[in-house]
Tab-separated table of C-alpha atoms (C1' of nucleotides) in Angstrom:
chain	number	residue	atom	x	y	z
A	1	MET	CA	-103.452	-41.675	81.774
A	2	ARG	CA	-104.396	-38.328	83.536
A	3	ARG	CA	-106.369	-38.646	86.495
A	4	GLU	CA	-110.108	-37.540	86.930
A	5	SER	CA	-111.338	-34.756	88.865
A	6	PRO	CA	-109.195	-32.064	88.140
A	7	HIS	CA	-109.341	-28.894	89.955
A	8	THR	CA	-109.793	-25.755	89.107
A	9	ALA	CA	-108.806	-22.532	89.668
A	10	SER	CA	-112.135	-21.798	90.633
A	11	GLU	CA	-112.580	-24.584	93.664
A	12	ALA	CA	-112.100	-24.552	96.954
A	13	PRO	CA	-108.030	-23.788	97.679
A	14	VAL	CA	-105.999	-26.707	97.975
A	15	GLY	CA	-102.615	-27.658	99.939
A	16	PRO	CA	-99.603	-27.206	98.212
A	17	GLU	CA	-98.362	-30.344	97.460
A	18	GLY	CA	-101.655	-32.221	96.045
A	19	GLY	CA	-102.411	-28.611	95.206
A	20	ALA	CA	-104.200	-27.124	92.320
A	21	ALA	CA	-105.262	-24.000	91.911
A	22	ARG	CA	-105.778	-21.642	94.797
A	23	LYS	CA	-108.056	-18.753	94.302
A	24	ALA	CA	-107.042	-15.674	96.582
A	25	ALA	CA	-109.822	-13.385	95.817
A	26	ASP	CA	-111.840	-14.342	99.478
A	27	ALA	CA	-108.253	-13.823	100.840
A	28	ASP	CA	-107.593	-10.488	99.063
A	29	ALA	CA	-110.630	-9.153	100.085
A	30	ALA	CA	-110.380	-10.203	103.532
A	31	ALA	CA	-106.882	-8.507	103.480
A	32	ARG	CA	-108.453	-5.361	101.876
A	33	ASP	CA	-110.612	-4.893	104.832
A	34	GLY	CA	-108.287	-5.248	107.236
A	35	GLN	CA	-108.806	-8.705	108.552
A	36	ASP	CA	-106.216	-11.062	109.394
A	37	THR	CA	-105.615	-13.477	106.489
A	38	LEU	CA	-104.447	-17.382	107.012
A	39	PRO	CA	-101.169	-17.720	106.795
A	40	LEU	CA	-100.000	-18.388	103.352
A	41	PRO	CA	-98.442	-22.016	102.211
A	42	PRO	CA	-94.982	-21.626	101.617
A	43	TRP	CA	-93.488	-21.148	98.287
A	44	LYS	CA	-90.855	-23.398	96.430
A	45	GLY	CA	-89.083	-22.078	93.309
A	46	PRO	CA	-89.676	-20.313	90.839
A	47	ALA	CA	-92.700	-17.438	90.730
A	48	ILE	CA	-94.275	-16.415	87.576
A	49	LEU	CA	-96.947	-13.069	88.110
A	50	LEU	CA	-99.177	-12.342	84.924
A	51	VAL	CA	-100.182	-8.743	85.711
A	52	ASP	CA	-103.247	-8.233	83.118
A	53	LEU	CA	-105.208	-4.788	82.900
A	54	ASP	CA	-108.647	-5.216	83.159
A	55	ALA	CA	-110.833	-4.136	79.478
A	56	PHE	CA	-107.924	-1.414	79.575
A	57	PHE	CA	-108.642	1.072	77.068
A	58	ALA	CA	-112.400	0.634	78.117
A	59	SER	CA	-111.229	1.451	81.938
A	60	VAL	CA	-109.116	4.522	81.133
A	61	GLU	CA	-112.132	6.158	79.043
A	62	GLN	CA	-114.001	5.832	82.192
A	63	LEU	CA	-111.519	6.884	84.283
A	64	ASP	CA	-110.997	10.142	82.098
A	65	HIS	CA	-114.739	10.784	81.470
A	66	PRO	CA	-116.613	10.315	84.938
A	67	ALA	CA	-120.005	10.519	83.197
A	68	TRP	CA	-119.294	6.918	81.426
A	69	ARG	CA	-118.816	4.656	84.294
A	70	GLY	CA	-120.721	2.029	85.152
A	71	LYS	CA	-121.740	1.793	81.372
A	72	PRO	CA	-121.317	0.273	78.343
A	73	VAL	CA	-117.919	1.915	76.419
A	74	ILE	CA	-116.490	0.144	73.861
A	75	VAL	CA	-113.263	1.581	72.091
A	76	GLY	CA	-113.081	0.632	68.421
A	77	GLY	CA	-113.084	1.445	64.596
A	78	ASP	CA	-116.465	2.975	63.025
A	79	PRO	CA	-119.240	0.720	62.764
A	80	ASP	CA	-120.175	1.330	59.088
A	81	LYS	CA	-116.318	1.564	58.053
A	82	ARG	CA	-115.128	-1.788	58.602
A	83	GLY	CA	-114.087	-1.392	62.043
A	84	VAL	CA	-113.649	-3.669	64.789
A	85	VAL	CA	-114.003	-3.593	68.780
A	86	SER	CA	-110.984	-2.695	70.331
A	87	THR	CA	-111.903	-3.031	73.658
A	88	ALA	CA	-115.523	-3.628	75.603
A	89	SER	CA	-115.990	-1.762	79.035
A	90	TYR	CA	-117.567	-4.818	81.628
A	91	GLU	CA	-121.008	-3.441	81.046
A	92	ALA	CA	-120.931	-3.900	77.444
A	93	ARG	CA	-119.921	-7.128	77.796
A	94	PRO	CA	-123.224	-8.933	78.779
A	95	TYR	CA	-124.805	-7.635	75.835
A	96	GLY	CA	-122.439	-10.506	73.974
A	97	VAL	CA	-119.798	-7.342	72.966
A	98	ARG	CA	-116.013	-8.781	72.277
A	99	SER	CA	-112.723	-7.584	71.517
A	100	ALA	CA	-111.607	-7.921	67.545
A	101	MET	CA	-115.866	-8.331	66.886
A	102	PRO	CA	-116.917	-6.119	63.784
A	103	SER	CA	-118.068	-3.225	64.763
A	104	SER	CA	-121.202	-3.292	62.767
A	105	THR	CA	-121.974	-6.046	64.936
A	106	ALA	CA	-121.288	-5.186	68.263
A	107	TYR	CA	-123.359	-2.189	67.414
A	108	ARG	CA	-126.700	-4.332	66.761
A	109	LEU	CA	-125.994	-5.687	69.982
A	110	CYS	CA	-125.641	-2.474	72.149
A	111	PRO	CA	-126.680	0.091	69.879
A	112	HIS	CA	-126.834	2.508	73.047
A	113	ALA	CA	-123.500	2.307	73.985
A	114	ILE	CA	-120.802	4.952	74.342
A	115	TRP	CA	-118.592	4.739	71.437
A	116	THR	CA	-115.136	6.466	71.287
A	117	ARG	CA	-112.283	5.582	68.588
A	118	GLY	CA	-109.635	6.071	71.619
A	119	ARG	CA	-106.674	7.655	72.454
A	120	PHE	CA	-103.850	5.864	72.003
A	121	ASP	CA	-101.345	8.222	73.575
A	122	ARG	CA	-103.151	8.794	76.576
A	123	TYR	CA	-103.761	4.781	77.264
A	124	ARG	CA	-99.430	5.243	76.585
A	125	GLU	CA	-99.162	7.467	79.235
A	126	VAL	CA	-101.548	5.199	81.767
A	127	SER	CA	-99.424	1.937	81.060
A	128	ASN	CA	-96.366	3.485	81.306
A	129	GLU	CA	-97.325	4.232	85.191
A	130	ILE	CA	-98.570	0.906	85.844
A	131	MET	CA	-95.273	-0.331	84.332
A	132	ASP	CA	-93.146	1.833	86.486
A	133	ILE	CA	-95.114	0.235	89.514
A	134	LEU	CA	-94.241	-3.086	88.384
A	135	ARG	CA	-90.360	-2.088	87.812
A	136	SER	CA	-90.394	-0.822	91.282
A	137	GLU	CA	-91.604	-4.394	92.845
A	138	THR	CA	-88.483	-6.256	90.234
A	139	PRO	CA	-86.264	-5.168	87.869
A	140	HIS	CA	-87.307	-8.535	86.684
A	141	VAL	CA	-90.449	-7.333	84.736
A	142	GLN	CA	-91.297	-8.178	80.852
A	143	GLN	CA	-94.043	-6.449	79.147
A	144	VAL	CA	-95.908	-8.150	76.709
A	145	SER	CA	-98.158	-5.177	75.144
A	146	ILE	CA	-99.315	-2.133	76.324
A	147	ASP	CA	-102.093	-4.086	79.463
A	148	GLU	CA	-99.751	-7.119	80.024
A	149	ALA	CA	-96.411	-7.641	81.836
A	150	PHE	CA	-94.614	-11.046	83.618
A	151	LEU	CA	-92.859	-10.585	86.691
A	152	ASP	CA	-90.413	-12.755	88.142
A	153	VAL	CA	-91.203	-12.544	91.742
A	154	SER	CA	-89.243	-15.421	92.969
A	155	PRO	CA	-88.312	-15.925	96.645
A	156	THR	CA	-84.574	-15.423	96.996
A	157	ALA	CA	-82.085	-15.818	100.058
A	158	VAL	CA	-82.566	-12.008	100.135
A	159	ASN	CA	-85.895	-11.335	99.617
A	160	ARG	CA	-88.369	-13.704	101.204
A	161	GLU	CA	-91.625	-12.550	100.392
A	162	HIS	CA	-94.536	-14.339	99.336
A	163	PRO	CA	-95.173	-14.305	95.525
A	164	VAL	CA	-98.658	-14.034	96.512
A	165	GLU	CA	-97.970	-10.908	98.840
A	166	VAL	CA	-96.810	-8.813	96.308
A	167	ALA	CA	-99.785	-10.169	93.799
A	168	ARG	CA	-101.662	-8.188	96.185
A	169	ARG	CA	-99.579	-5.246	96.672
A	170	ILE	CA	-99.357	-4.659	92.683
A	171	GLN	CA	-103.331	-4.666	92.592
A	172	ARG	CA	-103.476	-2.246	95.421
A	173	ARG	CA	-100.657	-0.061	93.954
A	174	VAL	CA	-102.776	-0.054	90.601
A	175	GLU	CA	-106.495	0.610	91.728
A	176	GLU	CA	-104.739	3.822	93.526
A	177	LEU	CA	-104.463	4.691	89.514
A	178	GLY	CA	-107.603	4.425	88.693
A	179	VAL	CA	-107.790	0.508	86.609
A	180	THR	CA	-107.724	-2.428	88.131
A	181	CYS	CA	-105.871	-5.499	87.286
A	182	SER	CA	-106.161	-9.482	86.988
A	183	ILE	CA	-103.139	-11.769	88.153
A	184	GLY	CA	-102.105	-15.242	87.626
A	185	VAL	CA	-99.090	-16.428	89.480
A	186	GLY	CA	-97.447	-19.938	89.165
A	187	THR	CA	-94.276	-21.878	88.573
A	188	SER	CA	-94.284	-20.496	84.504
A	189	LYS	CA	-95.304	-17.932	82.327
A	190	THR	CA	-97.693	-20.761	80.886
A	191	VAL	CA	-99.276	-21.457	83.870
A	192	ALA	CA	-99.762	-17.797	85.169
A	193	LYS	CA	-100.381	-16.594	82.031
A	194	ILE	CA	-103.358	-18.909	82.007
A	195	ALA	CA	-104.461	-18.362	85.573
A	196	SER	CA	-104.664	-15.166	84.976
A	197	ASP	CA	-107.579	-15.441	82.642
A	198	MET	CA	-109.680	-17.469	85.238
A	199	ASP	CA	-111.360	-14.221	87.148
A	200	LYS	CA	-111.880	-11.206	85.119
A	201	PRO	CA	-111.722	-8.701	86.522
A	202	ARG	CA	-109.981	-7.715	89.540
A	203	GLY	CA	-108.936	-11.785	89.755
A	204	LEU	CA	-106.119	-13.077	91.308
A	205	THR	CA	-105.920	-16.628	90.924
A	206	VAL	CA	-102.696	-18.983	92.165
A	207	VAL	CA	-101.386	-22.043	91.051
A	208	TYR	CA	-99.000	-23.593	93.632
A	209	PRO	CA	-96.373	-25.710	92.527
A	210	GLY	CA	-97.097	-29.375	91.987
A	211	GLY	CA	-100.612	-27.900	91.001
A	212	GLU	CA	-99.241	-27.252	87.486
A	213	ARG	CA	-101.022	-30.871	85.905
A	214	ASP	CA	-104.038	-31.079	87.446
A	215	PHE	CA	-104.744	-27.154	87.012
A	216	LEU	CA	-103.877	-27.202	83.119
A	217	GLY	CA	-105.281	-30.839	82.323
A	218	PRO	CA	-109.002	-30.266	81.593
A	219	LEU	CA	-108.634	-26.790	79.511
A	220	PRO	CA	-109.285	-27.163	75.825
A	221	VAL	CA	-106.305	-26.587	74.120
A	222	ARG	CA	-106.973	-23.459	72.977
A	223	THR	CA	-106.490	-21.508	76.044
A	224	MET	CA	-102.842	-22.548	75.893
A	225	SER	CA	-100.882	-19.382	74.210
A	226	GLY	CA	-99.430	-20.325	70.852
A	227	ILE	CA	-102.135	-22.915	70.062
A	228	GLY	CA	-104.490	-20.806	67.751
A	229	ALA	CA	-106.957	-21.791	65.354
A	230	ALA	CA	-104.951	-23.698	62.732
A	231	ALA	CA	-103.359	-26.257	65.870
A	232	GLU	CA	-106.333	-26.263	67.620
A	233	GLU	CA	-107.771	-27.892	64.666
A	234	LYS	CA	-105.016	-30.055	63.562
A	235	LEU	CA	-104.815	-31.816	67.382
A	236	ARG	CA	-108.608	-32.260	67.324
A	237	SER	CA	-107.967	-33.982	64.591
A	238	ARG	CA	-105.362	-36.387	66.232
A	239	GLY	CA	-108.316	-36.505	69.504
A	240	ILE	CA	-106.347	-33.896	71.248
A	241	ARG	CA	-109.076	-31.456	72.967
A	242	THR	CA	-107.978	-30.671	76.396
A	243	LEU	CA	-104.128	-29.699	77.718
A	244	GLY	CA	-104.510	-32.936	79.770
A	245	GLU	CA	-104.294	-34.836	76.508
A	246	LEU	CA	-101.546	-32.429	75.134
A	247	ALA	CA	-99.335	-33.863	78.194
A	248	ASP	CA	-99.885	-37.397	77.446
A	249	ALA	CA	-99.697	-37.426	74.006
A	250	ASP	CA	-96.605	-39.120	71.972
A	251	GLU	CA	-93.876	-36.780	71.733
A	252	GLY	CA	-92.748	-37.942	68.270
A	253	MET	CA	-96.672	-37.562	66.714
A	254	LEU	CA	-96.243	-34.001	68.112
A	255	LEU	CA	-93.165	-33.235	66.182
A	256	ARG	CA	-94.028	-34.468	63.148
A	257	ALA	CA	-97.310	-32.568	62.783
A	258	PHE	CA	-96.026	-29.378	64.098
A	259	GLY	CA	-91.900	-28.939	64.135
A	260	LYS	CA	-90.505	-28.097	67.317
A	261	ASN	CA	-93.044	-26.398	68.495
A	262	GLY	CA	-94.699	-29.803	69.127
A	263	ARG	CA	-91.928	-30.025	71.704
A	264	VAL	CA	-92.826	-26.966	73.459
A	265	MET	CA	-96.155	-27.589	73.166
A	266	HIS	CA	-95.765	-30.779	74.957
A	267	VAL	CA	-93.473	-29.501	77.548
A	268	ARG	CA	-95.747	-26.349	78.404
A	269	ALA	CA	-99.079	-28.658	78.603
A	270	ASN	CA	-97.059	-30.618	81.212
A	271	GLY	CA	-96.320	-27.751	83.591
A	272	GLY	CA	-92.530	-27.654	82.486
A	273	ASP	CA	-92.421	-24.596	80.581
A	274	ASP	CA	-89.007	-23.141	81.747
A	275	ALA	CA	-88.807	-20.195	79.874
A	276	PRO	CA	-87.214	-16.958	81.320
A	277	VAL	CA	-88.714	-13.630	82.336
A	278	ALA	CA	-86.830	-11.634	80.027
A	279	GLN	CA	-86.601	-7.884	79.289
A	280	ASP	CA	-86.467	-7.434	74.705
A	281	ASP	CA	-87.524	-4.397	74.454
A	282	ASP	CA	-85.331	-4.278	71.300
A	283	VAL	CA	-87.795	-3.656	68.676
A	284	LYS	CA	-87.544	-5.504	65.299
A	285	SER	CA	-89.668	-4.034	62.832
A	286	VAL	CA	-92.316	-0.568	62.256
A	287	SER	CA	-95.371	-1.214	60.043
A	288	ASN	CA	-98.515	0.823	58.794
A	289	GLU	CA	-101.494	-0.745	57.215
A	290	MET	CA	-104.311	0.992	56.294
A	291	THR	CA	-107.914	-0.843	55.339
A	292	PHE	CA	-109.948	1.142	52.775
A	293	ALA	CA	-113.962	2.453	53.636
A	294	VAL	CA	-114.206	1.432	49.555
A	295	ASP	CA	-111.643	-0.466	47.825
A	296	LEU	CA	-109.286	0.973	45.850
A	297	THR	CA	-109.065	-0.162	41.943
A	298	ALA	CA	-106.976	2.433	40.469
A	299	ARG	CA	-103.657	2.605	40.018
A	300	ASP	CA	-102.640	6.274	40.750
A	301	GLU	CA	-104.979	5.863	43.799
A	302	VAL	CA	-103.506	2.800	45.089
A	303	GLU	CA	-99.617	4.832	44.550
A	304	GLY	CA	-101.122	7.814	46.608
A	305	ALA	CA	-101.767	5.329	49.434
A	306	ILE	CA	-98.387	3.751	49.507
A	307	ALA	CA	-96.694	7.117	49.486
A	308	THR	CA	-99.334	8.383	52.267
A	309	ILE	CA	-98.701	5.208	54.553
A	310	ALA	CA	-95.066	5.164	53.840
A	311	ALA	CA	-94.692	8.828	55.150
A	312	LYS	CA	-96.315	7.213	58.523
A	313	VAL	CA	-93.657	4.471	58.306
A	314	GLY	CA	-90.961	6.984	58.016
A	315	ARG	CA	-92.090	9.178	60.481
A	316	ARG	CA	-92.412	6.902	63.195
A	317	LEU	CA	-89.137	5.355	62.314
A	318	ARG	CA	-87.218	9.090	62.616
A	319	ARG	CA	-89.143	9.490	66.151
A	320	LYS	CA	-87.890	5.899	67.247
A	321	GLY	CA	-84.191	6.917	65.157
A	322	LEU	CA	-84.352	3.679	63.842
A	323	ARG	CA	-82.944	2.763	60.207
A	324	GLY	CA	-84.284	-0.058	58.414
A	325	ARG	CA	-82.877	-1.990	55.621
A	326	THR	CA	-85.473	-4.508	54.277
A	327	ILE	CA	-88.728	-2.589	53.308
A	328	SER	CA	-92.300	-4.443	52.391
A	329	LEU	CA	-95.682	-4.084	51.239
A	330	ARG	CA	-98.093	-5.889	51.454
A	331	MET	CA	-102.066	-5.550	49.421
A	332	ARG	CA	-105.422	-7.146	50.861
A	333	TYR	CA	-107.449	-7.518	47.761
A	334	ASP	CA	-111.146	-7.810	47.437
A	335	ASP	CA	-111.616	-11.354	47.968
A	336	ARG	CA	-109.282	-11.308	51.225
A	337	SER	CA	-105.828	-13.036	49.610
A	338	VAL	CA	-102.747	-11.481	50.674
A	339	ARG	CA	-99.701	-10.415	48.926
A	340	SER	CA	-96.368	-9.548	50.064
A	341	VAL	CA	-92.827	-8.712	48.340
A	342	GLN	CA	-90.038	-7.311	50.518
A	343	ARG	CA	-86.363	-6.241	49.531
A	344	GLN	CA	-83.370	-5.257	50.915
A	345	LEU	CA	-82.215	-1.559	50.763
A	346	ALA	CA	-78.743	-0.477	49.647
A	347	ALA	CA	-78.433	1.148	53.078
A	348	PRO	CA	-80.642	1.560	55.933
A	349	SER	CA	-83.373	4.130	55.617
A	350	ASP	CA	-85.351	6.115	57.758
A	351	ASP	CA	-86.579	8.379	54.788
A	352	GLU	CA	-90.018	7.645	52.520
A	353	LEU	CA	-88.969	10.171	50.150
A	354	ALA	CA	-86.096	8.142	49.179
A	355	TYR	CA	-87.959	4.370	49.486
A	356	THR	CA	-91.093	5.732	48.251
A	357	PRO	CA	-90.223	5.140	44.748
A	358	LEU	CA	-89.131	1.352	45.394
A	359	LEU	CA	-92.174	0.263	46.857
A	360	HIS	CA	-93.768	1.635	44.137
A	361	ARG	CA	-91.707	-0.582	41.574
A	362	MET	CA	-92.685	-2.961	44.537
A	363	MET	CA	-96.304	-2.732	43.594
A	364	ASP	CA	-96.027	-3.666	40.101
A	365	GLU	CA	-95.375	-6.799	41.178
A	366	LEU	CA	-98.831	-7.047	43.510
A	367	TRP	CA	-100.519	-5.136	41.181
A	368	GLN	CA	-103.741	-6.810	39.532
A	369	PRO	CA	-105.120	-4.783	37.239
A	370	GLY	CA	-109.298	-5.054	37.872
A	371	MET	CA	-108.562	-6.455	41.657
A	372	PRO	CA	-109.600	-4.003	43.984
A	373	VAL	CA	-107.681	-3.032	46.751
A	374	ARG	CA	-109.141	-3.519	50.295
A	375	LEU	CA	-105.736	-3.101	52.015
A	376	ILE	CA	-102.049	-1.340	51.780
A	377	GLY	CA	-99.377	-2.225	54.501
A	378	VAL	CA	-96.054	-1.117	54.449
A	379	GLY	CA	-93.702	-2.267	57.007
A	380	MET	CA	-89.719	-1.288	57.378
A	381	ALA	CA	-87.325	-4.401	59.659
A	382	GLY	CA	-83.620	-4.993	59.712
A	383	PHE	CA	-82.293	-1.954	62.082
A	384	GLU	CA	-78.788	-1.320	62.595
A	385	GLU	CA	-76.725	-1.075	65.372
A	386	ASP	CA	-76.769	2.202	66.374
A	387	GLU	CA	-72.696	2.646	65.529
A	388	GLY	CA	-73.546	0.848	62.680
A	389	VAL	CA	-75.971	3.749	61.064
A	390	GLN	CA	-73.684	6.501	60.594
A	391	GLU	CA	-71.083	3.574	59.084
A	392	ALA	CA	-74.023	2.772	56.617
A	393	LEU	CA	-74.471	5.832	55.234
A	394	PHE	CA	-71.374	6.542	53.946
A	395	ASP	CA	-71.437	2.642	52.664
A	396	ILE	CA	-73.717	3.993	50.159
A	397	ALA	CA	-71.478	5.139	47.856
A	398	LYS	CA	-69.714	1.474	47.655
A	399	VAL	CA	-72.496	-0.540	47.113
A	400	ALA	CA	-73.063	-0.824	43.123
A	401	PRO	CA	-76.599	0.774	41.893
A	402	SER	CA	-79.324	-1.500	40.983
A	403	GLU	CA	-83.032	-1.929	39.466
A	404	ASP	CA	-84.056	-1.565	42.987
A	405	ASP	CA	-81.473	0.910	44.337
A	406	VAL	CA	-83.111	3.573	46.629
A	407	ARG	CA	-83.074	6.396	43.860
A	408	PRO	CA	-83.693	9.760	46.208
A	409	SER	CA	-85.981	12.113	44.729
A	410	ILE	CA	-84.090	14.942	46.348
A	411	PRO	CA	-80.458	14.024	45.431
A	412	ASP	CA	-78.832	16.091	47.823
A	413	GLU	CA	-78.678	14.105	51.523
A	414	GLY	CA	-78.271	17.018	53.820
A	415	LYS	CA	-80.948	18.846	51.926
A	416	ARG	CA	-83.438	16.399	51.869
A	417	ARG	CA	-82.919	15.527	55.768
A	418	GLY	CA	-83.366	18.985	56.006
A	419	LEU	CA	-86.852	18.984	54.570
A	420	ILE	CA	-88.183	15.976	56.275
A	421	GLU	CA	-87.263	17.457	59.924
A	422	ALA	CA	-88.754	20.336	58.846
A	423	THR	CA	-91.819	18.779	58.220
A	424	ASP	CA	-91.488	16.687	61.027
A	425	LEU	CA	-91.274	19.881	63.146
A	426	VAL	CA	-94.911	20.620	61.191
A	427	LYS	CA	-96.357	17.569	61.771
A	428	ASP	CA	-95.795	17.805	65.478
A	429	ARG	CA	-97.337	21.106	66.026
A	430	PHE	CA	-99.958	20.620	64.018
A	431	GLY	CA	-101.177	17.445	62.972
A	432	GLU	CA	-99.803	14.684	60.568
A	433	THR	CA	-102.071	16.317	57.563
A	434	ALA	CA	-100.727	19.178	57.842
A	435	VAL	CA	-98.003	18.713	55.364
A	436	ARG	CA	-98.015	16.259	52.414
A	437	PHE	CA	-95.820	15.654	49.882
A	438	GLY	CA	-97.132	15.838	46.421
A	439	ARG	CA	-96.823	12.263	45.810
A	440	GLU	CA	-99.029	11.151	49.249
A	441	LEU	CA	-102.037	13.861	47.986
A	442	ARG	CA	-103.932	11.048	45.682
A	443	GLY	CA	-106.174	8.779	46.890
A	444	GLU	CA	-106.461	10.350	50.020
A	445	GLY	CA	-110.473	10.649	51.065
A	446	ASN	CA	-110.701	7.094	50.320
A	447	THR	CA	-108.787	6.403	53.708
A	448	THR	CA	-110.359	5.009	56.086
A	449	GLY	CA	-111.079	4.746	59.788
A	450	SER	CA	-109.326	6.124	62.463
A	451	ALA	CA	-105.874	5.179	61.454
A	452	ALA	CA	-106.381	7.366	58.470
A	453	LYS	CA	-108.142	10.235	59.988
A	454	ASN	CA	-106.406	10.671	63.155
A	455	PRO	CA	-102.430	8.913	62.615
A	456	ALA	CA	-101.139	10.553	65.661
A	457	ASP	CA	-103.273	8.210	68.016
A	458	TYR	CA	-101.571	5.685	66.107
A	459	LYS	CA	-98.072	6.301	67.119
B	1	DT	C1'	-123.845	-4.106	56.461
B	2	DC	C1'	-118.769	-8.889	59.131
B	3	DT	C1'	-114.161	-9.780	60.606
B	4	DG	C1'	-108.790	-4.024	62.017
B	5	DG	C1'	-103.764	-2.810	63.409
B	6	DG	C1'	-98.999	-3.555	65.107
B	7	DG	C1'	-96.392	-6.969	65.773
B	8	DT	C1'	-93.128	-11.635	66.403
B	9	DC	C1'	-91.798	-15.643	64.996
B	10	DC	C1'	-91.776	-19.420	62.014
B	11	DT	C1'	-91.081	-22.351	57.609
B	12	DA	C1'	-89.533	-23.744	52.960
B	13	DG	C1'	-87.388	-23.398	49.278
B	14	DG	C1'	-83.784	-20.728	46.207
B	15	DA	C1'	-79.465	-18.565	46.022
B	16	DC	C1'	-74.435	-18.827	46.898
B	17	DC	C1'	-70.455	-19.689	49.180
B	18	DC	C1'	-66.991	-22.924	50.651
C	1	DT	C1'	-65.881	-34.699	36.971
C	2	DC	C1'	-71.145	-35.218	37.599
C	3	DT	C1'	-72.183	-33.745	42.042
C	4	DG	C1'	-72.415	-33.349	48.461
C	5	DG	C1'	-73.454	-31.454	52.348
C	6	DG	C1'	-73.366	-27.278	55.590
C	7	DG	C1'	-74.000	-22.411	56.630
C	8	DT	C1'	-76.524	-17.861	55.534
C	9	DC	C1'	-78.895	-14.719	53.332
C	10	DC	C1'	-83.194	-13.410	51.662
C	11	DT	C1'	-87.992	-14.584	49.837
C	12	DA	C1'	-92.868	-15.348	50.675
C	13	DG	C1'	-96.357	-17.165	53.300
C	14	DG	C1'	-98.698	-18.044	57.729
C	15	DA	C1'	-99.723	-18.621	62.579
C	16	DC	C1'	-100.552	-16.677	66.483
C	17	DC	C1'	-100.624	-12.826	70.505
C	18	DC	C1'	-102.682	-8.425	72.012
DNA sequence: TCTGGGGTCCTAGGACCC
DNA sequence: TCTGGGGTCCTAGGACCC
């Protein structure tokens, strides 16, 4: 059975051995005031930090627009065009505005908020500066997203610095850039991640070695990364609501219910997560989606939209120097159902002029006359290693032609590349709408939201 | 005037080969 | 001779994350 009276992160610090969570914000504040702080309890074993930037997009907007500071700021899609909230500043949250909420709802809750669709290049820029700070602290940095990263700061024979000291310094250095972060410190990624969420913004929550089970036990299962709505419901139906109950559950049952993820959940709930902080920055897929302000019903509109999105994907592939072999098409309909198809190309490609005709044939498999199309997505995956790319190009000739073969609309490979590169240059200088190929033009005007109007923001 | 966009990973079934 | 099983690739769908 689980013990009762669990400690949570908001309670008073406890010792390292019996210990649960230690909230270090007070000590942190004291340190900022230049006061002496109590010596930190020693740290034994692995130490993982999760650094999470607070309301990041909104904070960057407030940094760049001093007049917006102290006011509710919402970064998100248009309220009247099926947009959702990307980030709400802390001033907007008391009104109930949350990430992923439909913008229309957010507008109702907080009509006087400052609304912006976002400048993702700028967010990327600030994010890169912060990631540089993190990498200057340790090479063991795993960037999870634009605003989150794990760091392994386990004390070693060479570097004996206490993990909490590192965390405090990171907070100070990040704040010098004009934004803030919250940090969780623990012996595993699971614990660090959950701890980082306990106290925001500007929180520093520490779970000392040995305190994992007491810290996790009372929390709802949904708190843990990897458990979403579906798993939560499945667990609930088996009488499991907290991570403590999950930790004590029968592993065989979890295995039957969740496959190998069941074992992972069980181990993590017991504080036994030993997943390493790993740098794996290889991109595995590149895709773009577009939700239409008004559903598309005409076939040629859908074809036109596919061409436009395919061009966006192609351009991103070329910018990244990637050529993919697996192309996919996704459609969401009127009733929110989703269908998708994928195909293997005869040779890896980054050229929409080559693969768009195939996408149009794939569309035939998804096309349901009379069924309004709400969203279209195009994705490329199956990237080759750098060495393989050139070789693969020459392999085109060896592959037997088939129905789904890539049929270039401009047969001469050299001319086609020249044309593509020229248009990329123009788009770089004058924006995405400056140049369109014939197929792309149709269906334009129905496309919605930030992605359609300002594609450069979504790189 | 409900519910975006860009990703990763897993599963399950079928094809195909040995 | 009617019949196994492992490995791998491919495909569609779905859960989940920020």
